[in-house]
């Protein structure tokens, strides 16, 4: 017999809130990238404004977790579920902040004609978001093996980041008047690389949740 | 940025301590019914060992067997060994009165004698041959200080112990045990009948006492076990399911049953 069904449903709600927050952050990243590519400044502004919804959700998660710790005396895996819920929501919030950063870069570039068609940056974003989806799936299903597999992909994102920035900087001598745009696009690469790092942290937290042991995958 | 993916688990090193008691294949029966099913465990010297588990799991039966309190229950018998200084405490040759001086006990409900605070402490001392007033005074003060009760009662030592609050009575019972200078103190839910402040005082006291004594505590309060003990043993239906450093038991127990019990899923 489960003697703590109320507590269990609160734990589930906490997890659902983190996942909902992650879903909104993923949308924000995609929208910001779309705004950048299509030079849709209105959309970029909307991404920036919508970030407060994600921030508020994080506060709600904090409050719920605090109340559960204060009233339920959680131990062992119950406690890890709450701690990991808090940590994942914090990582997700920072992913959403990277979406805001991308949107801000889109505004900085404005309507200035792109130095070339932007193809590789969205590919890099797809890699980072694929990692995020895997990490979230691992969180949802409490699958440590999947979390490890997801974290391994961070290397490929890092490698692509290095390559794209090199390529972008190579355009500066050729198009010195576009230095601002090139710098902003390099920043965007950096923001995506950070999304993959936050995702790796999420994967580490999933492994901690499942095994109770800490792993450093982000080295 | 370095990009290698390495798994680096951070492990906790077990604490190696000297042992005061060694329990080998202990079985305890009440008539035909076996209440403890052949458990083996070592108890650390000058540490706090918590025994947890649902009612009827055998933890209190085990605790009471250590200073032979079960001898008082008709039909109760124990097999196996509880070794203390290489002597099997279960042996018929053991002088039970001397044993209970070495291994003292404090019960769930404060049970001071209906005597003065002073006499509560000196009663057993006089039995054991200490009669000199100055020596008795010294032990009374020392025991009450160690039990963190001296400041509260020093001006009314000759008032009835029954005039004390429940929490004070329990600390008096602890002082009474300390006065006999035991090596081991057995505490059977010592603060379950106390209000939160008295409970906190008793917990502080137990933490202080482990500098000098080896303490074994039975508790139904999971938070108490996790706060004060160094090692925790989880009993279920007469079996010792898990025995480990308390930190491990309450953060990442190895047995599913332990996890279910400590997180309140049954029991």
Short mmCIF file of C-alpha atoms in Angstrom, two decimals:
data_model
loop_
_atom_site.label_atom_id
_atom_site.label_comp_id
_atom_site.label_asym_id
_atom_site.label_seq_id
_atom_site.Cartn_x
_atom_site.Cartn_y
_atom_site.Cartn_z
CA UNK A 1 0.00 0.00 0.00
CA UNK A 2 1.29 3.46 -0.80
CA UNK A 3 0.94 5.52 2.35
CA UNK A 4 2.16 8.74 0.76
CA UNK A 5 0.06 9.20 -2.37
CA UNK A 6 -0.31 12.97 -1.81
CA UNK A 7 3.43 13.38 -1.54
CA UNK A 8 3.96 11.22 -4.61
CA UNK A 9 1.54 13.32 -6.63
CA UNK A 10 3.38 16.48 -5.49
CA UNK A 11 6.67 14.94 -6.64
CA UNK A 12 5.09 14.20 -10.00
CA UNK A 13 3.74 17.76 -10.27
CA UNK A 14 7.22 19.11 -9.58
CA UNK A 15 8.65 16.99 -12.38
CA UNK A 16 5.87 18.02 -14.77
CA UNK A 17 6.54 21.69 -13.98
CA UNK A 18 10.26 21.27 -14.79
CA UNK A 19 9.38 19.53 -18.05
CA UNK A 20 6.85 22.23 -18.97
CA UNK A 21 9.49 24.87 -18.29
CA UNK A 22 11.92 22.97 -20.51
CA UNK A 23 9.32 22.77 -23.30
CA UNK A 24 8.82 26.56 -23.17
CA UNK A 25 12.59 27.12 -23.20
CA UNK A 26 13.00 24.90 -26.24
CA UNK A 27 10.31 26.87 -28.05
CA UNK A 28 12.04 30.13 -27.07
CA UNK A 29 15.36 28.93 -28.54
CA UNK A 30 13.68 27.91 -31.81
CA UNK A 31 11.74 31.16 -32.06
CA UNK A 32 14.88 33.21 -31.36
CA UNK A 33 16.75 31.34 -34.10
CA UNK A 34 13.88 31.85 -36.49
CA UNK A 35 13.87 35.58 -35.68
CA UNK A 36 17.62 35.69 -36.35
CA UNK A 37 17.43 33.88 -39.69
CA UNK A 38 14.39 35.71 -41.03
CA UNK A 39 15.48 39.01 -39.46
CA UNK A 40 12.07 39.24 -37.79
CA UNK A 41 12.74 41.90 -35.14
CA UNK A 42 9.18 41.79 -33.81
CA UNK A 43 9.53 38.07 -33.08
CA UNK A 44 12.93 38.65 -31.40
CA UNK A 45 11.26 41.18 -29.06
CA UNK A 46 8.48 38.69 -28.27
CA UNK A 47 11.04 36.04 -27.27
CA UNK A 48 12.64 38.54 -24.87
CA UNK A 49 9.30 39.52 -23.37
CA UNK A 50 8.11 35.92 -22.99
CA UNK A 51 11.13 35.02 -20.85
CA UNK A 52 9.39 36.25 -17.71
CA UNK A 53 6.86 33.40 -18.04
CA UNK A 54 9.75 30.94 -17.73
CA UNK A 55 11.28 32.89 -14.84
CA UNK A 56 7.97 32.80 -13.00
CA UNK A 57 7.66 29.07 -13.53
CA UNK A 58 11.09 28.65 -11.96
CA UNK A 59 9.94 30.62 -8.89
CA UNK A 60 6.87 28.38 -8.65
CA UNK A 61 9.10 25.30 -8.77
CA UNK A 62 11.35 26.81 -6.07
CA UNK A 63 8.34 27.51 -3.84
CA UNK A 64 6.83 24.08 -4.32
CA UNK A 65 10.14 22.33 -3.62
CA UNK A 66 10.73 24.48 -0.52
CA UNK A 67 7.28 23.61 0.82
CA UNK A 68 7.83 19.91 0.18
CA UNK A 69 11.18 19.95 1.99
CA UNK A 70 9.66 21.90 4.90
CA UNK A 71 6.59 19.72 5.32
CA UNK A 72 7.43 16.23 4.06
CA UNK A 73 10.92 15.52 5.47
CA UNK A 74 12.03 13.86 2.24
CA UNK A 75 14.91 11.36 2.32
CA UNK A 76 16.86 9.26 -0.17
CA UNK A 77 15.34 9.24 -3.68
CA UNK A 78 12.42 11.46 -2.68
CA UNK A 79 14.94 14.09 -1.61
CA UNK A 80 16.96 13.64 -4.78
CA UNK A 81 13.80 14.09 -6.86
CA UNK A 82 13.24 17.47 -5.24
CA UNK A 83 16.87 18.58 -5.42
CA UNK A 84 17.17 17.47 -9.03
CA UNK A 85 13.86 19.19 -9.88
CA UNK A 86 15.34 22.43 -8.50
CA UNK A 87 18.65 22.02 -10.29
CA UNK A 88 17.13 21.08 -13.62
CA UNK A 89 14.74 24.03 -13.50
CA UNK A 90 17.73 26.28 -12.86
CA UNK A 91 19.60 24.86 -15.88
CA UNK A 92 16.47 25.19 -18.01
CA UNK A 93 16.06 28.80 -16.94
CA UNK A 94 19.57 29.50 -18.17
CA UNK A 95 18.81 27.79 -21.47
CA UNK A 96 15.88 30.20 -21.81
CA UNK A 97 18.30 33.06 -21.06
CA UNK A 98 20.42 31.90 -24.01
CA UNK A 99 17.28 32.15 -26.18
CA UNK A 100 16.97 35.76 -24.99
CA UNK A 101 20.63 36.33 -25.85
CA UNK A 102 20.10 34.95 -29.37
CA UNK A 103 17.06 37.23 -29.77
CA UNK A 104 19.15 40.20 -28.62
CA UNK A 105 21.81 39.34 -31.20
CA UNK A 106 19.06 39.25 -33.84
CA UNK A 107 18.10 42.80 -32.80
CA UNK A 108 21.75 43.93 -32.87
CA UNK A 109 22.14 42.65 -36.43
CA UNK A 110 18.80 44.19 -37.31
CA UNK A 111 17.97 44.32 -41.01
CA UNK A 112 21.59 44.40 -42.15
CA UNK A 113 22.04 41.96 -45.03
CA UNK A 114 23.56 38.68 -43.85
CA UNK A 115 27.16 38.03 -44.94
CA UNK A 116 25.98 34.65 -46.18
CA UNK A 117 23.00 32.40 -45.81
CA UNK A 118 22.78 31.14 -42.21
CA UNK A 119 22.76 27.35 -42.50
CA UNK A 120 25.21 25.82 -40.04
CA UNK A 121 24.14 27.79 -36.94
CA UNK A 122 20.59 26.33 -36.98
CA UNK A 123 22.14 22.89 -37.53
CA UNK A 124 24.19 23.41 -34.39
CA UNK A 125 21.02 24.50 -32.59
CA UNK A 126 19.29 21.30 -33.74
CA UNK A 127 22.14 19.26 -32.25
CA UNK A 128 21.88 21.08 -28.92
CA UNK A 129 18.09 20.76 -28.83
CA UNK A 130 18.26 17.08 -29.74
CA UNK A 131 20.54 16.66 -26.73
CA UNK A 132 18.06 18.60 -24.60
CA UNK A 133 15.20 16.37 -25.70
CA UNK A 134 17.19 13.27 -24.88
CA UNK A 135 18.16 14.63 -21.47
CA UNK A 136 14.53 15.45 -20.72
CA UNK A 137 13.42 12.02 -21.88
CA UNK A 138 16.07 10.52 -19.60
CA UNK A 139 14.72 12.70 -16.76
CA UNK A 140 11.12 11.69 -17.46
CA UNK A 141 11.89 7.97 -17.66
CA UNK A 142 14.72 8.08 -15.08
CA UNK A 143 17.11 6.46 -17.55
CA UNK A 144 20.76 6.95 -16.52
CA UNK A 145 22.11 5.20 -19.63
CA UNK A 146 20.24 7.58 -21.92
CA UNK A 147 21.49 10.54 -19.87
CA UNK A 148 25.09 9.38 -20.37
CA UNK A 149 24.53 8.87 -24.10
CA UNK A 150 23.09 12.38 -24.37
CA UNK A 151 26.04 13.96 -22.56
CA UNK A 152 28.49 12.31 -24.94
CA UNK A 153 27.05 14.41 -27.78
CA UNK A 154 28.33 17.57 -26.13
CA UNK A 155 31.73 16.92 -27.75
CA UNK A 156 30.24 17.22 -31.24
CA UNK A 157 28.57 20.53 -30.36
CA UNK A 158 31.83 21.86 -28.93
CA UNK A 159 33.67 20.80 -32.07
CA UNK A 160 31.13 22.49 -34.33
CA UNK A 161 31.27 25.63 -32.20
CA UNK A 162 35.06 25.84 -32.68
CA UNK A 163 34.76 25.30 -36.40
CA UNK A 164 31.94 27.83 -36.98
CA UNK A 165 33.64 30.59 -34.99
CA UNK A 166 36.86 30.06 -36.95
CA UNK A 167 34.93 30.29 -40.18
CA UNK A 168 33.04 33.42 -39.09
CA UNK A 169 36.18 35.22 -37.95
CA UNK A 170 37.71 34.42 -41.34
CA UNK A 171 35.12 36.72 -42.95
CA UNK A 172 36.30 39.81 -41.05
CA UNK A 173 39.28 40.74 -43.30
CA UNK A 174 37.05 40.19 -46.32
CA UNK A 175 34.06 42.15 -44.96
CA UNK A 176 35.34 44.53 -42.27
CA UNK A 177 32.15 46.60 -42.42
CA UNK A 178 30.22 43.53 -41.21
CA UNK A 179 32.38 43.03 -38.11
CA UNK A 180 29.41 43.73 -35.83
CA UNK A 181 27.28 41.10 -37.56
CA UNK A 182 30.11 38.55 -37.55
CA UNK A 183 30.73 39.16 -33.86
CA UNK A 184 27.02 38.73 -33.08
CA UNK A 185 26.83 35.49 -35.06
CA UNK A 186 29.90 34.20 -33.19
CA UNK A 187 28.13 35.09 -29.94
CA UNK A 188 25.10 33.09 -31.10
CA UNK A 189 27.35 30.07 -31.65
CA UNK A 190 28.62 30.54 -28.13
CA UNK A 191 25.05 30.74 -26.76
CA UNK A 192 24.17 27.46 -28.43
CA UNK A 193 27.31 25.84 -27.11
CA UNK A 194 26.24 26.96 -23.63
CA UNK A 195 22.80 25.38 -24.16
CA UNK A 196 24.55 22.05 -24.76
CA UNK A 197 26.59 22.56 -21.57
CA UNK A 198 23.47 23.24 -19.50
CA UNK A 199 21.95 20.14 -21.08
CA UNK A 200 24.97 18.09 -20.03
CA UNK A 201 24.38 19.36 -16.47
CA UNK A 202 20.77 18.18 -16.74
CA UNK A 203 22.07 14.74 -17.79
CA UNK A 204 24.41 14.66 -14.78
CA UNK A 205 21.48 15.45 -12.51
CA UNK A 206 19.46 12.61 -14.04
CA UNK A 207 22.30 10.19 -13.26
CA UNK A 208 22.44 11.53 -9.70
CA UNK A 209 18.68 11.10 -9.39
CA UNK A 210 18.81 7.48 -10.51
CA UNK A 211 22.04 6.28 -8.89
CA UNK A 212 22.53 8.63 -5.94
CA UNK A 213 26.11 9.16 -7.12
CA UNK A 214 27.59 12.30 -8.60
CA UNK A 215 29.14 12.22 -12.03
CA UNK A 216 31.06 14.93 -13.79
CA UNK A 217 30.29 14.59 -17.48
CA UNK A 218 31.09 18.17 -18.37
CA UNK A 219 34.87 18.11 -18.50
CA UNK B 1 37.20 23.77 -23.67
CA UNK B 2 38.21 20.22 -22.80
CA UNK B 3 35.70 17.87 -24.29
CA UNK B 4 36.38 14.36 -23.00
CA UNK B 5 33.48 12.55 -21.39
CA UNK B 6 34.55 10.78 -18.22
CA UNK B 7 32.50 9.23 -15.50
CA UNK B 8 33.89 10.23 -12.15
CA UNK B 9 31.79 8.89 -9.29
CA UNK B 10 32.54 10.48 -5.93
CA UNK B 11 32.54 7.76 -3.29
CA UNK B 12 32.21 8.01 0.48
CA UNK B 13 34.88 6.26 2.52
CA UNK B 14 33.52 4.16 5.39
CA UNK B 15 34.58 5.22 8.88
CA UNK B 16 36.81 2.61 10.50
CA UNK B 17 36.30 2.54 14.26
CA UNK B 18 37.07 0.31 17.18
CA UNK B 19 34.19 -1.96 18.13
CA UNK B 20 32.65 -2.32 21.58
CA UNK B 21 30.15 -5.10 20.86
CA UNK B 22 30.23 -7.94 18.38
CA UNK B 23 26.92 -9.65 17.71
CA UNK B 24 27.16 -13.07 16.08
CA UNK B 25 24.16 -14.96 14.76
CA UNK B 26 21.85 -13.70 17.50
CA UNK B 27 18.45 -15.36 17.66
CA UNK B 28 15.84 -14.35 20.21
CA UNK B 29 12.69 -16.31 20.93
CA UNK B 30 9.53 -15.55 22.87
CA UNK B 31 8.40 -19.10 23.55
CA UNK B 32 8.14 -20.73 20.13
CA UNK B 33 8.07 -17.45 18.26
CA UNK B 34 11.37 -16.24 16.90
CA UNK B 35 11.58 -12.42 17.15
CA UNK B 36 15.17 -11.95 15.96
CA UNK B 37 16.41 -14.18 13.13
CA UNK B 38 20.11 -14.73 13.54
CA UNK B 39 21.58 -11.26 13.14
CA UNK B 40 25.29 -10.37 13.12
CA UNK B 41 26.64 -6.87 13.51
CA UNK B 42 29.46 -4.95 15.16
CA UNK B 43 28.73 -1.89 17.27
CA UNK B 44 31.25 0.96 17.18
CA UNK B 45 32.92 2.22 20.33
CA UNK B 46 32.07 5.84 21.20
CA UNK B 47 29.62 6.15 18.38
CA UNK B 48 25.85 6.38 18.09
CA UNK B 49 24.16 3.42 16.48
CA UNK B 50 20.49 3.87 15.63
CA UNK B 51 18.14 0.89 15.34
CA UNK B 52 15.13 1.62 13.16
CA UNK B 53 12.24 -0.40 11.80
CA UNK B 54 8.47 -0.77 12.12
CA UNK B 55 6.86 -1.96 15.36
CA UNK B 56 7.48 -5.65 15.94
CA UNK B 57 10.61 -5.76 13.79
CA UNK B 58 12.81 -6.97 16.66
CA UNK B 59 14.86 -3.83 17.27
CA UNK B 60 13.78 -3.30 20.90
CA UNK B 61 14.04 -7.02 21.58
CA UNK B 62 17.61 -6.88 20.30
CA UNK B 63 18.35 -3.76 22.38
CA UNK B 64 17.00 -5.35 25.55
CA UNK B 65 19.00 -8.52 24.96
CA UNK B 66 22.26 -6.56 25.21
CA UNK B 67 21.89 -5.98 28.95
CA UNK B 68 19.74 -9.06 29.47
CA UNK B 69 16.51 -7.19 30.17
CA UNK B 70 14.70 -9.94 28.27
CA UNK B 71 15.59 -12.30 31.14
CA UNK B 72 12.67 -10.66 32.96
CA UNK B 73 10.20 -11.84 30.30
CA UNK B 74 8.94 -15.39 30.89
CA UNK B 75 9.67 -17.69 27.94
CA UNK B 76 12.21 -15.34 26.36
CA UNK B 77 15.55 -16.88 25.39
CA UNK B 78 18.48 -15.91 23.23
CA UNK B 79 20.97 -17.91 21.19
CA UNK B 80 24.18 -16.83 19.51
CA UNK B 81 26.68 -14.35 20.87
CA UNK B 82 26.90 -10.77 22.00
CA UNK B 83 30.60 -10.29 22.72
CA UNK B 84 31.71 -7.50 25.05
CA UNK B 85 35.36 -7.55 26.06
CA UNK B 86 35.53 -11.14 24.76
CA UNK B 87 32.73 -12.27 27.07
CA UNK B 88 29.47 -13.58 25.64
CA UNK B 89 26.88 -11.50 27.46
CA UNK B 90 24.28 -14.22 26.86
CA UNK B 91 26.25 -16.73 28.92
CA UNK B 92 24.61 -18.01 32.12
CA UNK B 93 27.82 -17.18 34.02
CA UNK B 94 27.44 -13.45 33.43
CA UNK B 95 26.64 -11.43 36.56
CA UNK B 96 23.60 -9.56 35.30
CA UNK B 97 23.75 -6.84 37.96
CA UNK B 98 27.39 -6.08 37.11
CA UNK B 99 26.50 -6.22 33.41
CA UNK B 100 23.79 -3.59 33.81
CA UNK B 101 26.30 -1.29 35.48
CA UNK B 102 28.52 -1.59 32.41
CA UNK B 103 25.63 -1.38 29.98
CA UNK B 104 23.02 1.09 31.20
CA UNK B 105 19.57 1.70 29.81
CA UNK B 106 17.14 4.59 29.43
CA UNK B 107 13.52 3.86 28.59
CA UNK B 108 10.88 5.49 26.46
CA UNK B 109 8.86 6.84 29.37
CA UNK B 110 10.85 8.77 31.97
CA UNK B 111 10.81 6.55 35.08
CA UNK B 112 12.46 8.43 37.95
CA UNK B 113 12.15 6.85 41.40
CA UNK B 114 9.63 8.63 43.63
CA UNK B 115 12.55 10.09 45.55
CA UNK B 116 14.49 13.33 45.54
CA UNK B 117 16.52 14.32 42.50
CA UNK B 118 19.67 13.70 44.54
CA UNK B 119 18.57 10.25 45.72
CA UNK B 120 17.58 9.18 42.23
CA UNK B 121 21.25 9.38 41.33
CA UNK B 122 22.75 8.07 44.55
CA UNK B 123 20.37 5.10 44.98
CA UNK B 124 22.32 2.67 42.81
CA UNK B 125 25.66 4.16 43.85
CA UNK B 126 24.93 3.33 47.50
CA UNK B 127 24.02 -0.22 46.46
CA UNK B 128 27.36 -0.52 44.75
CA UNK B 129 29.14 0.50 47.96
CA UNK B 130 29.76 4.23 47.62
CA UNK B 131 28.69 5.81 50.90
CA UNK B 132 30.95 8.82 51.43
CA UNK B 133 28.85 12.00 51.25
CA UNK B 134 31.51 14.12 49.51
CA UNK B 135 32.03 11.41 46.85
CA UNK B 136 28.27 11.09 46.29
CA UNK B 137 27.93 14.89 46.01
CA UNK B 138 30.69 14.90 43.46
CA UNK B 139 29.12 12.17 41.32
CA UNK B 140 25.65 13.80 41.54
CA UNK B 141 27.00 17.10 40.27
CA UNK B 142 29.14 15.50 37.58
CA UNK B 143 26.28 13.30 36.30
CA UNK B 144 23.77 16.15 36.29
CA UNK B 145 26.24 18.39 34.48
CA UNK B 146 26.88 15.72 31.86
CA UNK B 147 23.13 15.29 31.45
CA UNK B 148 22.82 19.06 30.93
CA UNK B 149 20.45 19.29 33.89
CA UNK B 150 22.64 20.73 36.66
CA UNK B 151 21.84 24.41 36.09
CA UNK B 152 18.12 23.68 36.13
CA UNK B 153 18.07 21.62 39.35
CA UNK B 154 21.13 22.58 41.43
CA UNK B 155 18.99 24.65 43.84
CA UNK B 156 16.41 21.93 44.41
CA UNK B 157 18.35 18.70 44.55
CA UNK B 158 16.31 17.47 47.51
CA UNK B 159 12.93 18.14 45.90
CA UNK B 160 11.00 15.20 44.46
CA UNK B 161 12.14 14.07 41.01
CA UNK B 162 8.45 13.84 40.12
CA UNK B 163 8.22 17.65 40.32
CA UNK B 164 10.40 17.89 37.18
CA UNK B 165 8.99 18.25 33.67
CA UNK B 166 8.95 15.19 31.40
CA UNK B 167 12.04 16.35 29.55
CA UNK B 168 13.89 17.04 32.80
CA UNK B 169 12.84 13.66 34.18
CA UNK B 170 14.27 11.95 31.10
CA UNK B 171 17.56 13.82 31.47
CA UNK B 172 17.57 12.81 35.14
CA UNK B 173 17.20 9.17 34.06
CA UNK B 174 20.15 9.70 31.72
CA UNK B 175 22.12 11.29 34.58
CA UNK B 176 21.23 8.29 36.75
CA UNK B 177 22.66 5.99 34.07
CA UNK B 178 25.78 8.16 33.63
CA UNK B 179 26.44 8.04 37.41
CA UNK B 180 27.20 4.32 37.13
CA UNK B 181 29.86 5.15 34.51
CA UNK B 182 28.67 2.61 31.97
CA UNK B 183 30.62 1.80 28.81
CA UNK B 184 27.49 1.41 26.75
CA UNK B 185 24.17 3.24 26.98
CA UNK B 186 21.05 1.67 25.53
CA UNK B 187 18.33 4.20 24.75
CA UNK B 188 14.87 2.88 23.93
CA UNK B 189 13.00 5.73 22.21
CA UNK B 190 14.29 8.16 24.83
CA UNK B 191 12.56 11.25 23.51
CA UNK B 192 9.39 9.95 21.88
CA UNK B 193 7.30 11.07 24.84
CA UNK B 194 8.82 14.57 24.95
CA UNK B 195 7.86 17.95 23.49
CA UNK B 196 10.05 19.30 20.64
CA UNK B 197 12.27 21.49 22.87
CA UNK B 198 12.88 18.69 25.39
CA UNK B 199 13.48 16.36 22.47
CA UNK B 200 16.08 18.76 21.05
CA UNK B 201 17.78 18.98 24.44
CA UNK B 202 17.94 15.19 24.74
CA UNK B 203 19.36 14.94 21.21
CA UNK B 204 22.02 17.55 21.99
CA UNK B 205 22.82 15.61 25.14
CA UNK B 206 23.16 12.30 23.28
CA UNK B 207 25.56 13.92 20.80
CA UNK B 208 27.59 15.25 23.73
CA UNK B 209 27.59 11.86 25.46
CA UNK B 210 29.07 9.98 22.54
CA UNK B 211 32.45 11.50 23.38
CA UNK B 212 32.52 9.22 26.42
CA UNK B 213 30.04 6.43 25.75
CA UNK B 214 29.00 3.96 23.11
CA UNK B 215 25.34 4.60 22.48
CA UNK B 216 22.70 2.41 20.89
CA UNK B 217 19.36 4.09 20.33
CA UNK B 218 16.04 2.67 19.19
CA UNK B 219 13.93 5.35 17.57
CA UNK B 220 10.78 5.65 15.50
CA UNK B 221 11.76 9.16 14.57
CA UNK B 222 13.58 8.94 11.24
CA UNK B 223 14.78 12.53 11.45
CA UNK B 224 16.22 11.83 14.87
CA UNK B 225 18.09 8.78 13.62
CA UNK B 226 19.43 10.73 10.65
CA UNK B 227 20.41 13.74 12.79
CA UNK B 228 22.27 12.07 15.62
CA UNK B 229 23.52 8.61 14.68
CA UNK B 230 26.76 7.60 13.01
CA UNK B 231 25.46 4.25 11.84
CA UNK B 232 21.93 3.04 11.27
CA UNK B 233 20.59 -0.51 11.32
CA UNK B 234 17.25 -1.22 9.67
CA UNK B 235 15.29 -4.17 11.05
CA UNK B 236 12.28 -5.81 9.44
CA UNK B 237 10.43 -8.91 10.67
CA UNK B 238 13.37 -9.96 12.84
CA UNK B 239 15.97 -9.57 10.09
CA UNK B 240 18.73 -7.02 9.85
CA UNK B 241 18.05 -5.67 6.35
CA UNK B 242 20.68 -2.98 6.12
CA UNK B 243 23.43 -1.66 8.39
CA UNK B 244 25.55 1.20 7.14
CA UNK B 245 26.82 4.71 7.77
CA UNK B 246 23.75 6.81 8.54
CA UNK B 247 24.48 9.23 5.71
CA UNK B 248 24.28 6.38 3.21
CA UNK B 249 21.12 4.91 4.71
CA UNK B 250 19.23 8.20 4.52
CA UNK B 251 20.56 9.48 1.19
CA UNK B 252 21.07 6.35 -0.85
CA UNK B 253 20.18 3.09 0.89
CA UNK B 254 21.24 -0.09 -0.87
CA UNK B 255 18.08 -2.03 -0.05
CA UNK B 256 14.71 -1.22 -1.59
CA UNK B 257 12.92 -2.12 1.67
CA UNK B 258 15.04 0.40 3.57
CA UNK B 259 14.21 3.12 1.07
CA UNK B 260 10.49 2.33 1.32
CA UNK B 261 10.58 2.40 5.11
CA UNK B 262 12.62 5.57 5.63
CA UNK B 263 10.62 7.44 3.00
CA UNK B 264 7.38 6.47 4.75
CA UNK B 265 6.04 4.09 2.08
CA UNK B 266 5.19 1.50 4.75
CA UNK B 267 5.60 0.86 8.46
#
